[in-house]
mmCIF file of C-alpha atoms in Angstrom:
data_model
loop_
_atom_site.group_PDB
_atom_site.id
_atom_site.type_symbol
_atom_site.label_atom_id
_atom_site.label_comp_id
_atom_site.label_asym_id
_atom_site.label_seq_id
_atom_site.Cartn_x
_atom_site.Cartn_y
_atom_site.Cartn_z
ATOM 1 C CA MET K 1 112.085 103.072 106.584
ATOM 2 C CA VAL K 2 109.504 100.119 105.421
ATOM 3 C CA HIS K 3 106.253 100.909 106.805
ATOM 4 C CA ALA K 4 103.338 98.525 107.933
ATOM 5 C CA PRO K 5 100.790 97.299 105.704
ATOM 6 C CA GLY K 6 97.774 99.071 105.434
ATOM 7 C CA ARG K 7 99.315 102.301 107.300
ATOM 8 C CA PRO K 8 100.648 105.330 105.260
ATOM 9 C CA PRO K 9 103.990 106.788 105.429
ATOM 10 C CA GLY K 10 104.547 109.715 106.989
ATOM 11 C CA ASP K 11 102.590 110.915 110.215
ATOM 12 C CA GLY K 12 99.172 110.575 109.609
ATOM 13 C CA ARG K 13 98.134 114.452 110.011
ATOM 14 C CA PRO K 14 95.819 116.114 107.884
ATOM 15 C CA GLY K 15 97.672 117.584 104.860
ATOM 16 C CA ASP K 16 100.420 114.780 105.034
ATOM 17 C CA PRO K 17 100.668 114.033 101.288
ATOM 18 C CA ALA K 18 101.321 110.166 101.831
ATOM 19 C CA LEU K 19 98.002 110.475 103.840
ATOM 20 C CA THR K 20 96.338 112.011 101.095
ATOM 21 C CA ALA K 21 97.611 109.813 98.508
ATOM 22 C CA ARG K 22 96.498 106.536 100.816
ATOM 23 C CA ILE K 23 92.887 107.952 100.971
ATOM 24 C CA VAL K 24 92.787 108.780 97.348
ATOM 25 C CA ALA K 25 93.886 104.909 96.186
ATOM 26 C CA LEU K 26 91.509 103.589 98.664
ATOM 27 C CA ILE K 27 88.271 105.574 97.293
ATOM 28 C CA SER K 28 89.655 104.927 94.000
ATOM 29 C CA SER K 29 90.240 101.404 94.350
ATOM 30 C CA GLY K 30 87.198 101.070 95.840
ATOM 31 C CA ALA K 31 88.517 99.258 99.167
ATOM 32 C CA ALA K 32 87.122 102.226 101.369
ATOM 33 C CA THR K 33 83.651 103.956 100.297
ATOM 34 C CA SER K 34 83.299 105.770 103.720
ATOM 35 C CA ARG K 35 85.068 107.445 106.376
ATOM 36 C CA THR K 36 84.751 104.323 108.937
ATOM 37 C CA GLU K 37 86.271 102.226 106.101
ATOM 38 C CA LEU K 38 89.224 104.559 105.425
ATOM 39 C CA ALA K 39 89.928 104.789 109.244
ATOM 40 C CA ARG K 40 89.929 101.015 109.564
ATOM 41 C CA GLY K 41 92.171 100.793 105.966
ATOM 42 C CA LEU K 42 95.065 103.366 107.507
ATOM 43 C CA GLY K 43 94.712 102.137 110.895
ATOM 44 C CA LEU K 44 94.125 105.997 112.026
ATOM 45 C CA ALA K 45 91.421 108.041 114.468
ATOM 46 C CA ALA K 46 88.073 108.563 112.851
ATOM 47 C CA SER K 47 88.903 112.343 113.542
ATOM 48 C CA THR K 48 91.762 112.611 111.624
ATOM 49 C CA VAL K 49 90.810 110.620 108.610
ATOM 50 C CA SER K 50 87.339 112.817 108.907
ATOM 51 C CA LEU K 51 89.255 116.033 108.553
ATOM 52 C CA ARG K 52 91.266 115.335 105.657
ATOM 53 C CA VAL K 53 88.427 113.848 103.698
ATOM 54 C CA GLN K 54 86.422 117.115 104.349
ATOM 55 C CA GLU K 55 89.511 118.917 103.009
ATOM 56 C CA LEU K 56 88.989 116.937 99.977
ATOM 57 C CA ILE K 57 85.252 117.537 99.473
ATOM 58 C CA ASP K 58 86.452 121.399 99.927
ATOM 59 C CA LEU K 59 88.704 121.324 97.337
ATOM 60 C CA GLY K 60 86.178 119.357 94.764
ATOM 61 C CA VAL K 61 88.192 115.907 94.926
ATOM 62 C CA VAL K 62 86.080 113.911 96.929
ATOM 63 C CA ARG K 63 81.840 113.998 97.360
ATOM 64 C CA GLU K 64 79.381 112.177 99.158
ATOM 65 C CA THR K 65 76.855 110.125 96.887
ATOM 66 C CA GLY K 66 73.859 109.226 99.556
ATOM 67 C CA ALA K 67 73.901 106.632 102.873
ATOM 68 C CA GLY K 68 75.235 103.085 102.791
ATOM 69 C CA PRO K 69 73.431 100.188 104.498
ATOM 70 C CA SER K 70 73.579 99.942 108.426
ATOM 71 C CA ARG K 71 75.671 97.729 110.027
ATOM 72 C CA GLY K 72 74.174 98.177 113.554
ATOM 73 C CA GLY K 73 74.839 101.788 113.912
ATOM 74 C CA ARG K 74 74.431 105.425 111.867
ATOM 75 C CA ARG K 75 74.298 104.633 107.967
ATOM 76 C CA PRO K 76 77.772 105.455 106.327
ATOM 77 C CA ARG K 77 77.749 108.569 104.131
ATOM 78 C CA LEU K 78 79.591 107.158 100.684
ATOM 79 C CA LEU K 79 82.385 108.610 99.357
ATOM 80 C CA GLU K 80 83.422 108.776 95.357
ATOM 81 C CA LEU K 81 86.405 110.772 93.505
ATOM 82 C CA CYS K 82 85.137 113.523 91.341
ATOM 83 C CA SER K 83 86.327 112.910 87.875
ATOM 84 C CA ASP K 84 85.372 116.781 87.041
ATOM 85 C CA GLY K 85 87.013 118.153 90.451
ATOM 86 C CA GLY K 86 89.826 119.574 88.461
ATOM 87 C CA PHE K 87 93.137 118.395 86.742
ATOM 88 C CA VAL K 88 97.071 118.577 85.990
ATOM 89 C CA LEU K 89 99.042 118.874 83.257
ATOM 90 C CA VAL K 90 101.414 115.857 82.537
ATOM 91 C CA ALA K 91 104.129 115.346 80.168
ATOM 92 C CA ASP K 92 107.199 112.798 79.364
ATOM 93 C CA VAL K 93 110.368 114.825 77.684
ATOM 94 C CA GLY K 94 112.460 112.116 75.667
ATOM 95 C CA GLY K 95 115.018 112.838 73.335
ATOM 96 C CA THR K 96 113.498 113.635 70.012
ATOM 97 C CA HIS K 97 109.531 113.658 70.909
ATOM 98 C CA ALA K 98 107.632 114.506 73.875
ATOM 99 C CA ARG K 99 104.132 113.215 75.069
ATOM 100 C CA ALA K 100 101.680 115.446 77.217
ATOM 101 C CA GLY K 101 98.252 115.138 78.316
ATOM 102 C CA VAL K 102 95.726 115.707 81.299
ATOM 103 C CA VAL K 103 95.034 113.746 84.553
ATOM 104 C CA ASP K 104 92.153 114.531 86.333
ATOM 105 C CA PHE K 105 91.702 114.107 90.203
ATOM 106 C CA THR K 106 90.593 110.342 89.755
ATOM 107 C CA GLY K 107 93.958 110.219 88.311
ATOM 108 C CA ALA K 108 92.811 109.101 84.812
ATOM 109 C CA LEU K 109 94.751 110.260 81.906
ATOM 110 C CA SER K 110 92.894 111.821 78.841
ATOM 111 C CA ASP K 111 93.868 114.042 75.774
ATOM 112 C CA VAL K 112 97.291 112.855 74.889
ATOM 113 C CA GLU K 113 99.411 114.258 72.330
ATOM 114 C CA GLU K 114 102.969 113.732 70.776
ATOM 115 C CA ILE K 115 105.080 116.022 69.505
ATOM 116 C CA PRO K 116 108.544 116.764 68.024
ATOM 117 C CA VAL K 117 111.121 118.262 70.836
ATOM 118 C CA PRO K 118 114.843 119.095 69.793
ATOM 119 C CA VAL K 119 116.148 118.204 73.283
ATOM 120 C CA ALA K 120 119.030 115.619 71.941
ATOM 121 C CA ALA K 121 119.600 117.921 69.319
ATOM 122 C CA GLY K 122 120.978 120.411 71.511
ATOM 123 C CA ALA K 123 118.669 123.316 70.904
ATOM 124 C CA GLY K 124 118.363 123.851 74.590
ATOM 125 C CA PRO K 125 115.645 123.619 77.335
ATOM 126 C CA GLU K 126 113.458 126.954 76.530
ATOM 127 C CA ALA K 127 112.707 125.859 73.161
ATOM 128 C CA THR K 128 111.298 122.584 74.436
ATOM 129 C CA LEU K 129 109.357 124.231 77.199
ATOM 130 C CA ASP K 130 107.955 126.748 74.861
ATOM 131 C CA LEU K 131 106.571 123.770 72.796
ATOM 132 C CA LEU K 132 105.159 121.900 75.733
ATOM 133 C CA GLY K 133 103.956 125.358 77.166
ATOM 134 C CA GLY K 134 102.201 125.821 73.601
ATOM 135 C CA VAL K 135 100.543 122.336 73.993
ATOM 136 C CA PHE K 136 99.138 122.697 77.491
ATOM 137 C CA ASP K 137 97.630 125.891 76.625
ATOM 138 C CA ASP K 138 95.941 123.943 73.985
ATOM 139 C CA LEU K 139 94.948 120.965 76.592
ATOM 140 C CA VAL K 140 93.374 123.871 78.783
ATOM 141 C CA ARG K 141 91.649 125.594 75.880
ATOM 142 C CA ARG K 142 90.154 122.388 74.873
ATOM 143 C CA ARG K 143 89.200 121.001 78.663
ATOM 144 C CA ALA K 144 87.378 124.600 78.787
ATOM 145 C CA GLY K 145 85.436 123.935 75.936
ATOM 146 C CA GLY K 146 87.432 126.684 73.375
ATOM 147 C CA GLU K 147 87.725 129.245 75.754
ATOM 148 C CA SER K 148 91.176 131.279 75.653
ATOM 149 C CA ALA K 149 93.566 130.100 78.214
ATOM 150 C CA THR K 150 94.032 132.821 80.985
ATOM 151 C CA GLU K 151 96.579 133.214 83.792
ATOM 152 C CA GLY K 152 96.511 129.867 86.106
ATOM 153 C CA ILE K 153 95.603 128.281 83.136
ATOM 154 C CA GLY K 154 92.809 126.234 84.561
ATOM 155 C CA ALA K 155 94.826 123.468 86.020
ATOM 156 C CA SER K 156 95.659 123.025 89.538
ATOM 157 C CA GLY K 157 99.858 121.576 88.827
ATOM 158 C CA ILE K 158 102.300 120.445 86.483
ATOM 159 C CA GLY K 159 103.976 117.037 86.468
ATOM 160 C CA ILE K 160 106.871 116.705 84.186
ATOM 161 C CA ALA K 161 109.623 113.688 83.451
ATOM 162 C CA LEU K 162 113.188 114.285 82.090
ATOM 163 C CA PRO K 163 115.315 111.447 80.519
ATOM 164 C CA GLY K 164 117.933 111.824 82.634
ATOM 165 C CA PRO K 165 119.215 112.643 86.375
ATOM 166 C CA VAL K 166 116.949 115.024 88.178
ATOM 167 C CA ASP K 167 117.763 117.497 91.557
ATOM 168 C CA LEU K 168 114.435 116.894 92.897
ATOM 169 C CA GLU K 169 115.185 120.404 95.309
ATOM 170 C CA ARG K 170 116.211 122.240 92.523
ATOM 171 C CA ARG K 171 113.876 120.859 90.020
ATOM 172 C CA CYS K 172 116.179 120.575 87.637
ATOM 173 C CA ALA K 173 118.314 117.846 85.281
ATOM 174 C CA ASP K 174 121.536 117.014 86.884
ATOM 175 C CA SER K 175 124.330 116.351 84.642
ATOM 176 C CA PRO K 176 122.358 114.670 82.252
ATOM 177 C CA SER K 177 124.349 112.679 79.037
ATOM 178 C CA ARG K 178 121.815 113.039 76.895
ATOM 179 C CA MET K 179 120.427 116.399 77.167
ATOM 180 C CA PRO K 180 122.791 119.195 76.216
ATOM 181 C CA GLY K 181 122.547 122.462 77.593
ATOM 182 C CA TRP K 182 119.719 121.242 80.284
ATOM 183 C CA ASP K 183 121.976 120.568 83.068
ATOM 184 C CA GLY K 184 121.152 122.881 86.167
ATOM 185 C CA PHE K 185 118.517 124.663 84.038
ATOM 186 C CA PRO K 186 115.337 125.424 86.610
ATOM 187 C CA VAL K 187 112.841 123.803 84.613
ATOM 188 C CA GLY K 188 110.286 123.932 87.619
ATOM 189 C CA ARG K 189 110.690 127.382 88.082
ATOM 190 C CA TRP K 190 110.334 128.160 84.549
ATOM 191 C CA LEU K 191 106.976 126.378 84.447
ATOM 192 C CA GLU K 192 105.778 128.008 87.486
ATOM 193 C CA GLU K 193 106.890 131.440 86.428
ATOM 194 C CA ARG K 194 104.881 131.043 83.135
ATOM 195 C CA PHE K 195 101.901 128.796 84.604
ATOM 196 C CA GLY K 196 101.825 129.948 88.071
ATOM 197 C CA VAL K 197 101.039 126.637 89.578
ATOM 198 C CA VAL K 198 102.735 123.721 91.526
ATOM 199 C CA THR K 199 105.064 122.298 89.116
ATOM 200 C CA VAL K 200 106.842 118.647 90.011
ATOM 201 C CA VAL K 201 110.029 117.848 87.970
ATOM 202 C CA GLU K 202 110.989 114.173 88.360
ATOM 203 C CA ASN K 203 113.063 111.337 86.376
ATOM 204 C CA ASP K 204 111.248 109.635 83.442
ATOM 205 C CA ALA K 205 112.177 106.022 84.931
ATOM 206 C CA ASN K 206 110.846 106.653 88.428
ATOM 207 C CA LEU K 207 107.595 108.180 87.188
ATOM 208 C CA MET K 208 107.436 105.154 84.710
ATOM 209 C CA ALA K 209 107.766 103.010 87.703
ATOM 210 C CA LEU K 210 105.188 104.680 89.408
ATOM 211 C CA GLY K 211 102.631 104.837 86.589
ATOM 212 C CA GLU K 212 103.228 101.054 86.219
ATOM 213 C CA HIS K 213 102.823 100.370 89.758
ATOM 214 C CA VAL K 214 99.324 102.198 90.172
ATOM 215 C CA SER K 215 98.160 101.019 86.642
ATOM 216 C CA SER K 216 98.638 97.054 87.402
ATOM 217 C CA ALA K 217 95.634 94.713 87.644
ATOM 218 C CA HIS K 218 97.664 93.264 89.974
ATOM 219 C CA PRO K 219 98.227 95.498 93.299
ATOM 220 C CA VAL K 220 101.331 94.860 95.412
ATOM 221 C CA ARG K 221 102.978 96.647 97.615
ATOM 222 C CA HIS K 222 106.565 96.724 96.195
ATOM 223 C CA SER K 223 107.608 96.614 92.589
ATOM 224 C CA VAL K 224 110.594 97.398 90.170
ATOM 225 C CA THR K 225 109.779 98.586 86.828
ATOM 226 C CA VAL K 226 112.347 97.986 83.674
ATOM 227 C CA LYS K 227 111.707 99.665 80.439
ATOM 228 C CA ALA K 228 114.263 98.388 77.811
ATOM 229 C CA GLY K 229 114.284 100.430 74.410
ATOM 230 C CA SER K 230 117.228 102.068 73.025
ATOM 231 C CA ALA K 231 118.152 102.753 76.248
ATOM 232 C CA ILE K 232 117.520 100.951 79.717
ATOM 233 C CA GLY K 233 115.551 103.047 82.660
ATOM 234 C CA SER K 234 114.269 101.449 85.525
ATOM 235 C CA GLY K 235 112.935 102.444 88.950
ATOM 236 C CA ILE K 236 111.413 100.966 92.212
ATOM 237 C CA VAL K 237 108.073 101.458 94.316
ATOM 238 C CA VAL K 238 108.021 100.818 97.847
ATOM 239 C CA ASP K 239 104.772 101.114 99.587
ATOM 240 C CA GLY K 240 103.617 103.026 96.514
ATOM 241 C CA VAL K 241 105.663 105.782 96.860
ATOM 242 C CA VAL K 242 108.940 106.106 94.597
ATOM 243 C CA TYR K 243 112.274 104.962 96.477
ATOM 244 C CA ARG K 244 114.887 107.444 95.281
ATOM 245 C CA GLY K 245 117.816 106.874 97.598
ATOM 246 C CA ALA K 246 120.520 108.888 99.051
ATOM 247 C CA ASP K 247 120.962 110.788 95.749
ATOM 248 C CA GLY K 248 118.382 110.144 93.651
ATOM 249 C CA ALA K 249 119.934 107.322 91.612
ATOM 250 C CA ALA K 250 118.205 104.513 93.205
ATOM 251 C CA GLY K 251 116.929 101.481 91.027
ATOM 252 C CA ASP K 252 119.142 102.554 88.115
ATOM 253 C CA PHE K 253 121.043 99.348 87.281
ATOM 254 C CA SER K 254 121.323 99.793 83.875
ATOM 255 C CA HIS K 255 125.026 101.049 84.483
ATOM 256 C CA ALA K 256 125.937 97.840 86.431
ATOM 257 C CA ARG K 257 129.492 96.793 85.052
ATOM 258 C CA VAL K 258 129.143 92.861 83.359
ATOM 259 C CA PRO K 259 131.714 90.760 82.432
ATOM 260 C CA ALA K 260 130.065 90.438 78.844
ATOM 261 C CA GLY K 261 130.452 94.429 78.200
ATOM 262 C CA GLY K 262 134.234 94.039 78.139
ATOM 263 C CA ASP K 263 135.900 97.514 77.323
ATOM 264 C CA ILE K 264 132.195 98.709 75.373
ATOM 265 C CA PRO K 265 132.306 102.629 76.002
ATOM 266 C CA CYS K 266 128.973 103.616 77.816
ATOM 267 C CA SER K 267 127.112 107.123 77.915
ATOM 268 C CA CYS K 268 127.980 107.074 81.574
ATOM 269 C CA GLY K 269 131.761 107.481 81.047
ATOM 270 C CA ASN K 270 132.281 103.871 82.007
ATOM 271 C CA THR K 271 133.054 100.963 79.940
ATOM 272 C CA GLY K 272 130.933 97.535 79.848
ATOM 273 C CA CYS K 273 128.238 98.523 81.510
ATOM 274 C CA LEU K 274 124.549 96.472 80.958
ATOM 275 C CA GLU K 275 123.101 99.052 78.571
ATOM 276 C CA THR K 276 126.443 98.461 76.311
ATOM 277 C CA ILE K 277 125.208 95.157 75.248
ATOM 278 C CA ALA K 278 121.250 94.968 76.477
ATOM 279 C CA SER K 279 119.745 97.971 75.289
ATOM 280 C CA GLY K 280 118.326 98.449 71.442
ATOM 281 C CA ALA K 281 120.860 100.965 70.867
ATOM 282 C CA ALA K 282 123.852 98.125 71.349
ATOM 283 C CA LEU K 283 121.814 95.454 69.345
ATOM 284 C CA VAL K 284 121.634 98.251 66.234
ATOM 285 C CA ARG K 285 125.239 98.646 66.802
ATOM 286 C CA VAL K 286 125.925 94.374 66.728
ATOM 287 C CA LEU K 287 123.782 94.520 63.290
ATOM 288 C CA GLN K 288 125.276 96.944 61.381
ATOM 289 C CA ALA K 289 128.578 95.755 62.293
ATOM 290 C CA ALA K 290 127.870 92.668 60.760
ATOM 291 C CA GLY K 291 126.403 94.128 57.587
ATOM 292 C CA ARG K 292 122.640 94.769 58.193
ATOM 293 C CA ASP K 293 120.527 97.451 57.046
ATOM 294 C CA VAL K 294 119.467 98.385 60.535
ATOM 295 C CA THR K 295 119.535 102.373 62.105
ATOM 296 C CA ASP K 296 117.210 102.248 64.867
ATOM 297 C CA THR K 297 115.738 100.204 67.732
ATOM 298 C CA ALA K 298 112.251 99.853 66.057
ATOM 299 C CA GLN K 299 113.925 98.071 62.808
ATOM 300 C CA VAL K 300 115.307 95.242 65.412
ATOM 301 C CA ILE K 301 112.285 94.876 66.974
ATOM 302 C CA ARG K 302 110.352 94.211 63.791
ATOM 303 C CA LEU K 303 113.368 91.947 62.499
ATOM 304 C CA ALA K 304 113.049 89.834 65.857
ATOM 305 C CA ARG K 305 108.894 90.066 65.805
ATOM 306 C CA SER K 306 109.225 88.656 62.161
ATOM 307 C CA GLY K 307 111.651 85.509 63.485
ATOM 308 C CA ASP K 308 114.756 86.769 61.468
ATOM 309 C CA PRO K 309 117.266 84.326 62.974
ATOM 310 C CA GLU K 310 120.173 86.707 64.033
ATOM 311 C CA ALA K 311 117.837 89.572 65.308
ATOM 312 C CA THR K 312 116.097 87.194 67.466
ATOM 313 C CA THR K 313 119.290 85.493 68.978
ATOM 314 C CA LEU K 314 120.341 89.102 69.746
ATOM 315 C CA VAL K 315 117.150 90.274 71.649
ATOM 316 C CA ARG K 316 116.962 87.104 73.540
ATOM 317 C CA THR K 317 120.979 87.193 74.629
ATOM 318 C CA ALA K 318 119.938 90.835 75.489
ATOM 319 C CA GLY K 319 117.342 89.544 78.149
ATOM 320 C CA ARG K 320 119.435 86.985 79.327
ATOM 321 C CA HIS K 321 122.134 89.735 79.953
ATOM 322 C CA LEU K 322 119.306 92.108 81.942
ATOM 323 C CA GLY K 323 117.919 88.835 83.924
ATOM 324 C CA GLU K 324 121.332 88.088 85.249
ATOM 325 C CA VAL K 325 121.541 91.971 86.952
ATOM 326 C CA LEU K 326 117.793 91.856 87.635
ATOM 327 C CA CYS K 327 118.483 88.554 90.137
ATOM 328 C CA THR K 328 120.587 90.777 92.192
ATOM 329 C CA VAL K 329 117.730 93.567 92.406
ATOM 330 C CA VAL K 330 115.352 91.151 93.065
ATOM 331 C CA ASN K 331 116.850 88.923 95.584
ATOM 332 C CA PHE K 332 117.776 92.103 97.274
ATOM 333 C CA PHE K 333 114.489 94.040 97.316
ATOM 334 C CA ASN K 334 111.987 91.141 97.136
ATOM 335 C CA PRO K 335 109.323 93.201 95.282
ATOM 336 C CA GLY K 336 105.832 92.036 94.584
ATOM 337 C CA ALA K 337 106.231 92.654 91.009
ATOM 338 C CA VAL K 338 108.466 93.147 87.839
ATOM 339 C CA PHE K 339 107.291 95.375 84.668
ATOM 340 C CA LEU K 340 108.786 94.972 81.523
ATOM 341 C CA GLY K 341 108.026 97.950 79.577
ATOM 342 C CA GLY K 342 109.843 99.522 76.363
ATOM 343 C CA GLY K 343 110.073 98.097 72.487
ATOM 344 C CA LEU K 344 111.976 94.929 73.288
ATOM 345 C CA SER K 345 109.278 93.808 76.083
ATOM 346 C CA THR K 346 106.949 93.493 72.833
ATOM 347 C CA VAL K 347 109.359 90.485 71.758
ATOM 348 C CA GLU K 348 108.628 87.521 73.645
ATOM 349 C CA PRO K 349 112.026 85.849 73.437
ATOM 350 C CA PHE K 350 113.273 89.072 75.160
ATOM 351 C CA VAL K 351 110.347 88.235 77.902
ATOM 352 C CA ALA K 352 111.145 84.665 78.423
ATOM 353 C CA ALA K 353 114.783 85.104 78.397
ATOM 354 C CA VAL K 354 114.455 87.682 81.469
ATOM 355 C CA ARG K 355 111.735 85.748 83.334
ATOM 356 C CA SER K 356 113.844 82.332 82.919
ATOM 357 C CA GLN K 357 117.126 84.157 84.527
ATOM 358 C CA LEU K 358 115.064 85.183 87.395
ATOM 359 C CA TYR K 359 113.573 81.738 88.223
ATOM 360 C CA GLU K 360 117.115 80.167 87.785
ATOM 361 C CA GLY K 361 118.809 82.755 89.517
ATOM 362 C CA CYS K 362 116.813 84.191 92.347
ATOM 363 C CA HIS K 363 116.242 82.308 95.620
ATOM 364 C CA PRO K 364 112.899 80.444 95.677
ATOM 365 C CA LEU K 365 111.767 82.364 98.110
ATOM 366 C CA VAL K 366 111.526 85.842 96.404
ATOM 367 C CA THR K 367 109.978 84.419 93.309
ATOM 368 C CA GLN K 368 107.408 81.904 94.710
ATOM 369 C CA ARG K 369 104.546 84.708 94.388
ATOM 370 C CA LEU K 370 106.417 87.284 92.059
ATOM 371 C CA LEU K 371 104.787 88.644 89.124
ATOM 372 C CA ILE K 372 106.562 88.999 86.207
ATOM 373 C CA ALA K 373 104.597 91.152 83.778
ATOM 374 C CA ARG K 374 104.790 93.260 80.766
ATOM 375 C CA ALA K 375 103.898 96.723 81.479
ATOM 376 C CA SER K 376 99.777 97.147 81.137
ATOM 377 C CA ALA K 377 100.733 101.206 81.172
ATOM 378 C CA GLY K 378 103.008 101.111 78.005
ATOM 379 C CA ALA K 379 103.987 104.159 76.412
ATOM 380 C CA ASP K 380 101.442 106.329 78.915
ATOM 381 C CA ALA K 381 103.199 104.993 82.241
ATOM 382 C CA GLY K 382 105.288 108.301 82.613
ATOM 383 C CA LEU K 383 102.342 110.433 82.065
ATOM 384 C CA VAL K 384 100.686 108.229 84.761
ATOM 385 C CA GLY K 385 103.076 109.104 87.017
ATOM 386 C CA ALA K 386 103.714 112.399 86.721
ATOM 387 C CA GLY K 387 99.923 112.590 87.239
ATOM 388 C CA ARG K 388 99.985 110.804 90.593
ATOM 389 C CA SER K 389 103.437 112.643 91.565
ATOM 390 C CA VAL K 390 101.835 116.377 90.865
ATOM 391 C CA LEU K 391 98.397 115.139 92.560
ATOM 392 C CA ASP K 392 99.827 114.314 95.864
ATOM 393 C CA ARG K 393 101.166 117.740 96.111
ATOM 394 C CA VAL K 394 98.460 119.139 95.037
ATOM 395 C CA LEU K 395 96.405 117.067 97.269
ATOM 396 C CA ALA K 396 98.378 117.699 100.033
ATOM 397 C CA GLN K 397 97.350 121.145 100.316
ATOM 398 C CA PRO K 398 95.022 122.471 103.182
ATOM 399 C CA LEU K 399 93.125 124.914 101.249
ATOM 400 C CA PRO K 400 91.238 124.587 97.825
ATOM 401 C CA VAL K 401 93.459 125.012 95.031
ATOM 402 C CA ALA K 402 92.595 127.061 91.821
ATOM 403 C CA VAL K 403 90.373 125.325 89.622
ATOM 404 C CA ARG K 404 88.778 127.115 86.721
#
């Protein structure tokens, strides 16, 4: 269901997470600075909005900063978000590295750290989560000014992105192809038992898409985000909310079969998927077959950015293949923006090829106002999205959460 512009998805009651997210977003962006402006922007009764604003004030998320100018009646009480009102911990887990950081109640990300993790090596989830737990403890101690971390860790929640399909209800990886030993492991429960706070577990592409959507300097209602690196990931955001589909797999067009893929085997078990010809790993394979001394996507990108003819041609062709499949998505979904992230998006021929295919292959109506841009949040997109996702859960609670 697509909701009318300006109205939040959900039932609009105080405590509704969609209502909370919209209130926080409107105050954060400056689009609304008072209860009256919030009620007008949300299309809800002033009493409904006022109840939720008061809950957010009690939580230490929002504060009143004084009275604004009168417009013929009582002067409105101005509102702003509290940067020191609380925070959540976030992590974006990859095959060999993980990034972790802190997101405050305004949505601002800080204290980002990157650590090696043994996900792809098959060491299992507990070893990785133990490493992340140590990083989280350090982040909390730093936030507390060097004090020892205590039970509850001083954070209000944890958001974690995993590089594979996720069962949202069980909060675990669901048959991931690149995460040996993780299938069905209760990641959310493990973190909650250790830290005692609300925990959200989500697919990394979905959180990347959400992070890019909320970070864009040009706000849109609907967007598609593509991360083109060693692999290809993608996510869809509708009215500011991640669209997951019936089984949580919506938006992942990287495994669409394409003629140019032929019989090349894919990690998903099929052959000829887009990822087999348009990902960084695919370009490494082609260059190695041609006798070039390359071992990873970063080397391919360096070659293309330095003007190597063979690498540049391959990157441009990969962009063309991705753009062809993306045309179907854009024609069907009609997003306001397509954000391109990942290492390959740093190479201009790749971006130009994607853009060219979209303008050539899409109906003019869906491209006349379409924003096609490099991702602005970059490597932090997943962390920003994880922060927004867990904050939506934390801020939806009707009673104050523990913020130490």
